[in-house]
PDB file of C-alpha atoms in Angstrom:
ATOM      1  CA  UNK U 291     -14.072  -2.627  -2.261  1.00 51.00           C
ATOM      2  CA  UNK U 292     -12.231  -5.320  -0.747  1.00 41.00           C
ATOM      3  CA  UNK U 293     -13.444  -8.507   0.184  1.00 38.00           C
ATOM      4  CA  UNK U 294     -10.777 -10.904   1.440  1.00 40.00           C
ATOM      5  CA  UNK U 295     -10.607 -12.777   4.914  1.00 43.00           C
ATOM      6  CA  UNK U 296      -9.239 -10.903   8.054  1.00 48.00           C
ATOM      7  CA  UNK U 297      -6.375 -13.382   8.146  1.00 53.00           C
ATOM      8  CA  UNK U 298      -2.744 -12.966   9.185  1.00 56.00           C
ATOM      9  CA  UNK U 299       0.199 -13.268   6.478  1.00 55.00           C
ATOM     10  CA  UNK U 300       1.585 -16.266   8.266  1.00 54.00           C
ATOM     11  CA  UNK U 301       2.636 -17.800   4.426  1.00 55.00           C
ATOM     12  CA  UNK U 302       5.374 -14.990   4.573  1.00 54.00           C
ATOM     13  CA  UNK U 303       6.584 -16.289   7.712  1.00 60.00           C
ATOM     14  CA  UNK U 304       6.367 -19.921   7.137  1.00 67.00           C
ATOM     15  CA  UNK U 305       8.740 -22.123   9.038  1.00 70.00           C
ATOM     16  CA  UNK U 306      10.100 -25.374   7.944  1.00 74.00           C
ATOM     17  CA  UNK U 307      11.376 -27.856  10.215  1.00 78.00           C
ATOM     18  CA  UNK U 308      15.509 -27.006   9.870  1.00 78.00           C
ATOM     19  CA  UNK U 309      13.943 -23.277  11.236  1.00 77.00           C
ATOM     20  CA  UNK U 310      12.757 -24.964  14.060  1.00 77.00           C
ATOM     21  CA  UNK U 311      15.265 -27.345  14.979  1.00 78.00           C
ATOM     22  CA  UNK U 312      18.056 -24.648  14.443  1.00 79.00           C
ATOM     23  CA  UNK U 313      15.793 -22.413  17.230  1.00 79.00           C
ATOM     24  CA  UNK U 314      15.736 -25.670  19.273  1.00 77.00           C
ATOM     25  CA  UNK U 315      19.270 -25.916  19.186  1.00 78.00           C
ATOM     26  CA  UNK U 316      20.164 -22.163  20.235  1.00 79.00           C
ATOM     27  CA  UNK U 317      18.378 -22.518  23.009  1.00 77.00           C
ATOM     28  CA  UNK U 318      19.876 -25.025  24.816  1.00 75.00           C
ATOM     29  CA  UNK U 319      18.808 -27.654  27.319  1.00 76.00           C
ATOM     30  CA  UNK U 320      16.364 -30.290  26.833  1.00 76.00           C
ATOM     31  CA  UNK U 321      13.275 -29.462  25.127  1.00 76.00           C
ATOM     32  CA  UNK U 322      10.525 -31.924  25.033  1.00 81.00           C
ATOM     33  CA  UNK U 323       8.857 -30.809  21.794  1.00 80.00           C
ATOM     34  CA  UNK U 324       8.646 -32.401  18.512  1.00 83.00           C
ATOM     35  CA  UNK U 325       8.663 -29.747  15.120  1.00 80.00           C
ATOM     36  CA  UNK U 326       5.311 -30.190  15.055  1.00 82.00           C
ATOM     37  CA  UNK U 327       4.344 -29.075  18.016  1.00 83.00           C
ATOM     38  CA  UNK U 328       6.591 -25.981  17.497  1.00 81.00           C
ATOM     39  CA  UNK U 329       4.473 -25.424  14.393  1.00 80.00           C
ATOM     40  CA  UNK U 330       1.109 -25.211  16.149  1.00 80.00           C
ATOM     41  CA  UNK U 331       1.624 -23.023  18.919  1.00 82.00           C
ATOM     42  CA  UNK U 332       4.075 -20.843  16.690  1.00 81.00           C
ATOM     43  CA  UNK U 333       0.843 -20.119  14.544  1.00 78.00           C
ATOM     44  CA  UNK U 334      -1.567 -20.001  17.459  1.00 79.00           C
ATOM     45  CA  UNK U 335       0.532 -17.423  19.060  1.00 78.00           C
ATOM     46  CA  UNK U 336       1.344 -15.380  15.752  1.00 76.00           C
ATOM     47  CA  UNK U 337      -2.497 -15.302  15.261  1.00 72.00           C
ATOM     48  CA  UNK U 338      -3.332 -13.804  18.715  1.00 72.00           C
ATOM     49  CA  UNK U 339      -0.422 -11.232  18.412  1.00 73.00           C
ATOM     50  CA  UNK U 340      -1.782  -9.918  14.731  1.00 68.00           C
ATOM     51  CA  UNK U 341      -5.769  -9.786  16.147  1.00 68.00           C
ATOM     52  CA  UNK U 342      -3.476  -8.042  18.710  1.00 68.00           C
ATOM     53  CA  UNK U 343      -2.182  -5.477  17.392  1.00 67.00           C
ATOM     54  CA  UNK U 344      -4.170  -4.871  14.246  1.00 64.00           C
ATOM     55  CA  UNK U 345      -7.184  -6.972  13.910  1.00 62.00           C
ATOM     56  CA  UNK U 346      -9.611  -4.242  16.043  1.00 74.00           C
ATOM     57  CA  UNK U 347      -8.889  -1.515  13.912  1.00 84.00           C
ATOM     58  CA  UNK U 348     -10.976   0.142  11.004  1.00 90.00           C
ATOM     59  CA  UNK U 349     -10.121   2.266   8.032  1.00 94.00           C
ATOM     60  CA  UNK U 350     -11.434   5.131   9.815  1.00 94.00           C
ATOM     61  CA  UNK U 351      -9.439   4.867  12.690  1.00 91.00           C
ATOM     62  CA  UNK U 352      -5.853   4.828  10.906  1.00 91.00           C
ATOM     63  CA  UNK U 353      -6.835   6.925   7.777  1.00 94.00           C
ATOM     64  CA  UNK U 354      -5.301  10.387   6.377  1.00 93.00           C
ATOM     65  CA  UNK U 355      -7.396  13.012   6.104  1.00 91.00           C
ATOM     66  CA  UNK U 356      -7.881  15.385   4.712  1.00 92.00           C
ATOM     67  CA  UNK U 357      -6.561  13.831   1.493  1.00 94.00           C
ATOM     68  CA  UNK U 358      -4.571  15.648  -1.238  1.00 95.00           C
ATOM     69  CA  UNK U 359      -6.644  15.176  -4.522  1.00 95.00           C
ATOM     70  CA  UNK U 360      -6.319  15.882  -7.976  1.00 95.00           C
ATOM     71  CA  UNK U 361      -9.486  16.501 -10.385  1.00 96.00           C
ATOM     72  CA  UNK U 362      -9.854  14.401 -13.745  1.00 95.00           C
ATOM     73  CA  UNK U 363      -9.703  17.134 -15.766  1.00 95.00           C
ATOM     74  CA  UNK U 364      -6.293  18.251 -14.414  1.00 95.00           C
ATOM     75  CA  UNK U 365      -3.035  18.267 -16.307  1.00 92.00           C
ATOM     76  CA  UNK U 366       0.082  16.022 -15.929  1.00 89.00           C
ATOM     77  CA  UNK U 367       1.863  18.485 -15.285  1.00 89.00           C
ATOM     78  CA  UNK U 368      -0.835  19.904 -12.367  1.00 92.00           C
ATOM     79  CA  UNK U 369      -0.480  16.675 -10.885  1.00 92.00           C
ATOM     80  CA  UNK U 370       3.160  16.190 -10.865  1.00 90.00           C
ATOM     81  CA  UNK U 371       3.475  20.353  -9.504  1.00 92.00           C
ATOM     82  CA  UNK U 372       0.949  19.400  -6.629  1.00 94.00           C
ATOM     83  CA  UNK U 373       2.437  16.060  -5.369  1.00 93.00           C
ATOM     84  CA  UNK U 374       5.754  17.462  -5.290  1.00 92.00           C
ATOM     85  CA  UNK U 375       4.645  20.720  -3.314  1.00 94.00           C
ATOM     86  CA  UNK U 376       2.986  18.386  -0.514  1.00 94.00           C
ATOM     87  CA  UNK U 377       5.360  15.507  -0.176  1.00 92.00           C
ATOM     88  CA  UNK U 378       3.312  12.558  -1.327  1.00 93.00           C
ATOM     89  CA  UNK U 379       4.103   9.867  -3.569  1.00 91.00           C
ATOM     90  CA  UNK U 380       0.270   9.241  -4.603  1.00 93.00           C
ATOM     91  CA  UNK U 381      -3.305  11.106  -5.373  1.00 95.00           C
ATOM     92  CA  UNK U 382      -6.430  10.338  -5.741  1.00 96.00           C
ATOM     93  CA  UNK U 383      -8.407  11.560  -8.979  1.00 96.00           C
ATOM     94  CA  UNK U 384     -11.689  12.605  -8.761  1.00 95.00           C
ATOM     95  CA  UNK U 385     -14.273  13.115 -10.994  1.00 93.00           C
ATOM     96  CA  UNK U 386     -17.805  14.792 -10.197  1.00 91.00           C
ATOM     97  CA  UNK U 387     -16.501  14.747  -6.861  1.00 88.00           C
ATOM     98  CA  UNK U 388     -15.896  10.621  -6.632  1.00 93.00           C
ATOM     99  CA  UNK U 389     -12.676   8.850  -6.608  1.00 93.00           C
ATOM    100  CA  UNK U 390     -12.452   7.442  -9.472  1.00 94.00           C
ATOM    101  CA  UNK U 391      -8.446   6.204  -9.884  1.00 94.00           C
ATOM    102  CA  UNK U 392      -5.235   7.056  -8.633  1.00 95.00           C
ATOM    103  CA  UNK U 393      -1.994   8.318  -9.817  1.00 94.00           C
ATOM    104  CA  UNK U 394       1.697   7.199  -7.821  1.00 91.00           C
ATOM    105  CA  UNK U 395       4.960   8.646  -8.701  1.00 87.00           C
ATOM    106  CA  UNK U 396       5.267   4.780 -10.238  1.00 84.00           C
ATOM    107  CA  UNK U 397       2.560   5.541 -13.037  1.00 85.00           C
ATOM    108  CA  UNK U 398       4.688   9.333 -13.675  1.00 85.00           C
ATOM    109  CA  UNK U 399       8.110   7.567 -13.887  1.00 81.00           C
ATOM    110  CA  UNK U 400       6.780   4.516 -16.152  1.00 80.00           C
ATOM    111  CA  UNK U 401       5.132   7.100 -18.408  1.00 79.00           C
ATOM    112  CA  UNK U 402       8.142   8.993 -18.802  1.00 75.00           C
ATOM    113  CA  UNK U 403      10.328   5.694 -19.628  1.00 67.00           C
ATOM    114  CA  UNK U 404       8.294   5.123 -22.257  1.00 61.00           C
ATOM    115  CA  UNK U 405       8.494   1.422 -23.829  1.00 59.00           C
ATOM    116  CA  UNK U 406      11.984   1.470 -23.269  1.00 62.00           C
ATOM    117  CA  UNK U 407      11.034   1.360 -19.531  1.00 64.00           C
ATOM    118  CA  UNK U 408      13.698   2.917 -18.462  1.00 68.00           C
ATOM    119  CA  UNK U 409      14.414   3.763 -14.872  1.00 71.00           C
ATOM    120  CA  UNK U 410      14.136   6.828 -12.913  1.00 71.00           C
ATOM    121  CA  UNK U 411      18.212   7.704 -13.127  1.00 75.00           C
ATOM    122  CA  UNK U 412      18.078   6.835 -16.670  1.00 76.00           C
ATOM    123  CA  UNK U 413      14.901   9.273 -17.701  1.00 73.00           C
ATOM    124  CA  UNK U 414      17.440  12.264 -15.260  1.00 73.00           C
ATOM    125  CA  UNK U 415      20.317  11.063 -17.038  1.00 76.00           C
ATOM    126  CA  UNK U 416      18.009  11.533 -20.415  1.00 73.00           C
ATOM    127  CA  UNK U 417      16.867  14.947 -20.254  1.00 73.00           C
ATOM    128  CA  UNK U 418      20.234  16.424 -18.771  1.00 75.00           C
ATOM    129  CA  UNK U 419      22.108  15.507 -21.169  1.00 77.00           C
ATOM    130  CA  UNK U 420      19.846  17.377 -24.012  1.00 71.00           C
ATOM    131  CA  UNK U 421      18.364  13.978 -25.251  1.00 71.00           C
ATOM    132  CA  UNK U 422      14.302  13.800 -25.607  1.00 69.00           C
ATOM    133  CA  UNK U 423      13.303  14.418 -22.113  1.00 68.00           C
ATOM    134  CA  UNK U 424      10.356  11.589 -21.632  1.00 63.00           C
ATOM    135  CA  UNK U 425       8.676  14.555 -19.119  1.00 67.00           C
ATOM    136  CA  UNK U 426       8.178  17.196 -21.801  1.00 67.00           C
ATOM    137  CA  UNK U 427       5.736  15.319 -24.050  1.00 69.00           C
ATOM    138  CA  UNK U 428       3.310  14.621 -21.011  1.00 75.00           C
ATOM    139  CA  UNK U 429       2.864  17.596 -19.421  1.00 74.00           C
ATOM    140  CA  UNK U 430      -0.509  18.615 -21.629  1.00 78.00           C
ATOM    141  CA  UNK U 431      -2.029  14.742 -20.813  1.00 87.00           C
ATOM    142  CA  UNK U 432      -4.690  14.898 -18.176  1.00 92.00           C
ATOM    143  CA  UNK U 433      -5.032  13.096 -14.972  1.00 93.00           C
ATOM    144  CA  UNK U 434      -7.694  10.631 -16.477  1.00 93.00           C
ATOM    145  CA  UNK U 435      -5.354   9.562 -19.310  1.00 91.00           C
ATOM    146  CA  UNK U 436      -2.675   8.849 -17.072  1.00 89.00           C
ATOM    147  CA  UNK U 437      -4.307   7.355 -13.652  1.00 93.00           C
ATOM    148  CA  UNK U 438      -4.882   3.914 -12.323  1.00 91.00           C
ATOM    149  CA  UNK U 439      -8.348   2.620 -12.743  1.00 91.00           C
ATOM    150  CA  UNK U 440     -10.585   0.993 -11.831  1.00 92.00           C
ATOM    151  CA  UNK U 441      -9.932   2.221  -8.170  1.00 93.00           C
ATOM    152  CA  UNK U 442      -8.705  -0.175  -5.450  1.00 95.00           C
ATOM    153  CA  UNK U 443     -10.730   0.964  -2.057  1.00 96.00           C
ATOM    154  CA  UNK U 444     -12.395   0.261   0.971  1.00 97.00           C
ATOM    155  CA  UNK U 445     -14.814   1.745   3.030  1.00 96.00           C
ATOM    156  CA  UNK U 446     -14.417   3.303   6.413  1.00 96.00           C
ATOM    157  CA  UNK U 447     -15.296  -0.028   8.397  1.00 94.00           C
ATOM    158  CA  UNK U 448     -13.052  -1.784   6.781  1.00 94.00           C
ATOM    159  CA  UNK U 449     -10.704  -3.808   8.928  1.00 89.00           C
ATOM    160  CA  UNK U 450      -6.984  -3.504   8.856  1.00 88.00           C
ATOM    161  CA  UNK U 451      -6.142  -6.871   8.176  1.00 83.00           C
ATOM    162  CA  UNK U 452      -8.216  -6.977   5.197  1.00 88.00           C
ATOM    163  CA  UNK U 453      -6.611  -3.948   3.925  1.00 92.00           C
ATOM    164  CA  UNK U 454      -3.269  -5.116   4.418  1.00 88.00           C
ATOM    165  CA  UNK U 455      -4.224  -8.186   2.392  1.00 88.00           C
ATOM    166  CA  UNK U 456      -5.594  -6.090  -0.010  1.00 93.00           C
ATOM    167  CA  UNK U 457      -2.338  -4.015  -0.672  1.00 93.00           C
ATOM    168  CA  UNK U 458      -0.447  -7.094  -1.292  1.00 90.00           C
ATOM    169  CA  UNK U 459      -2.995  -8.841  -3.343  1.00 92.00           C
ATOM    170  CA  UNK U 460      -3.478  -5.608  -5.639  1.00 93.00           C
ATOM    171  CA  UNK U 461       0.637  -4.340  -5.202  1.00 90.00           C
ATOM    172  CA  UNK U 462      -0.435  -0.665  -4.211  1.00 92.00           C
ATOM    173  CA  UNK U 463       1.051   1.073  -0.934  1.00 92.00           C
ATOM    174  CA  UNK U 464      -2.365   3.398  -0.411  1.00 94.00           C
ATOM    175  CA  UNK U 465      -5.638   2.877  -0.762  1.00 96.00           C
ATOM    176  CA  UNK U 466      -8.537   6.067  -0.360  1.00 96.00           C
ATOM    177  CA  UNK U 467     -11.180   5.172   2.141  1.00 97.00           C
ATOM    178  CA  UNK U 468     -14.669   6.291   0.548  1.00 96.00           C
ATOM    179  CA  UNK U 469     -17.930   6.148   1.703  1.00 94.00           C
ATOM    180  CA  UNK U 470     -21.328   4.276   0.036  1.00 91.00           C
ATOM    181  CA  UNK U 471     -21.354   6.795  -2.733  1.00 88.00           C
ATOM    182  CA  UNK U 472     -17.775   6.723  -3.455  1.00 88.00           C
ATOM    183  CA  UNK U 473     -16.804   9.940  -1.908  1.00 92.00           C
ATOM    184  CA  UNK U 474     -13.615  10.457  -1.132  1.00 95.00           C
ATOM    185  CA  UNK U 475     -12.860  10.370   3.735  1.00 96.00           C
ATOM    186  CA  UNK U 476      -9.591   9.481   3.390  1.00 96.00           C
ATOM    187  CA  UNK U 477      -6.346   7.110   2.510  1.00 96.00           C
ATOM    188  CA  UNK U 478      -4.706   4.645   4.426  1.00 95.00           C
ATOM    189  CA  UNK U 479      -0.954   4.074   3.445  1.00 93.00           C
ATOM    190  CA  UNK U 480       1.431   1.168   4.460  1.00 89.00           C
ATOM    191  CA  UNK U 481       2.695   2.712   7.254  1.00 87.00           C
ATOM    192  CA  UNK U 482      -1.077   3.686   8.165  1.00 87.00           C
ATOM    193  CA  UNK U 483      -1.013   0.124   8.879  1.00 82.00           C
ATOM    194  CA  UNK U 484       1.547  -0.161  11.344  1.00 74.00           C
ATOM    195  CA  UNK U 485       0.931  -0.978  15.040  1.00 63.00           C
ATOM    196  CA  UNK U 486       1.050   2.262  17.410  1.00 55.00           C
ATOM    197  CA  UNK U 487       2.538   4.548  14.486  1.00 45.00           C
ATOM    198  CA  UNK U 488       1.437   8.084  14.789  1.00 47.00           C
ATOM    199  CA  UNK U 489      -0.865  10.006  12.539  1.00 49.00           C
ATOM    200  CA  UNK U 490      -1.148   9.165   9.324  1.00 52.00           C
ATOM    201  CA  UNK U 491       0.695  10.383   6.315  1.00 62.00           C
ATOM    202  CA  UNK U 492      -0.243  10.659   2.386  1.00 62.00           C
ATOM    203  CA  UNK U 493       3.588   9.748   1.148  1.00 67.00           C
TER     204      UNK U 493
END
């Protein structure tokens, strides 16, 4: 599971000093502040908003669930049928009744560009046109040949900050929520992670 620091992303939102004195300048008057100063209680203040608005919150309180899962032993083709029929853009594979990887429309479409990598208009453009579809050849491969492993997850304590950090460290958009065991109580997507959003989604 996870294990980085609860701290906010405030390298994505660095400011240099032509930020600041550009700010400084918009709004007007005299302002008896140096760049530095600017600096400190920019971070001080971004810090307190983030604990805010995210830092209180578990896995468990912003998860999906039930989750939409997939078994090991299941086909491609299984996979693809079942992700399109409930609108999500990632499953979880199980095996023995544990998560065990995951499979994203991103693994389907880079499977079916083959080492040409070829992108998702280009693999449509591919098979309508009578070429060799890439999707035809897959659809006997089973979930287990195809998924992402080993699994990137947290447990239900988790805190949302360290899962956020976790989805850009690892460059995934969900991450199942499992419990000591590794059984499967839910995902948490991107948008799982948003302040005030509503219940969860899967896509």
């Amino acid at each position: 599971m996870g294990g980085t620091s609860e701290t906010p992303p405030t390298d994505a939102l660095r400011l240099d000093d032509e930020d600041i004195y550009e700010a400084m300048r918009q709004a007007g008057g005299y302002l008896d502040i140096t760049p530095g100063d600017f600096k400190q209680i920019y971070s001080l203040a971004f810090q307190h908003a983030w604990e805010r608005l995210v830092g209180g919150r578990r896995a468990s309180e912003v998860m999906t669930r039930p989750v939409v899962s997939l078994k090991a032993e299941d086909s491609l083709a299984q996979v693809v049928h079942v992700m399109a029929r409930e609108g999500v853009a990632g499953v979880p594979v199980l095996e023995n009744g544990f998560a065990v990887g995951m499979i994203s429309e991103k693994d389907v479409l880079k499977l079916m560009g083959g080492e040409a990598g070829l992108s998702f208009m280009a693999v449509v453009a591919r098979c309508l046109s009578g070429e060799a579809c890439g999707a035809v050849p897959l659809r006997r491969r089973l979930a287990r040949e195809v998924m992402s492993s080993p699994l990137v997850k947290v447990g239900p304590e988790t805190g949302v900050a360290e899962i956020a950090a976790l989805m850009a460290r690892e460059s995934v958009n969900r991450i199942p929520v499992v419990d000591q065991d590794g059984g499967l109580l839910g995902i948490v997507t991107r948008s799982d992670l948003l302040p005030r959003s509503g219940e969860g989604d899967q896509r």
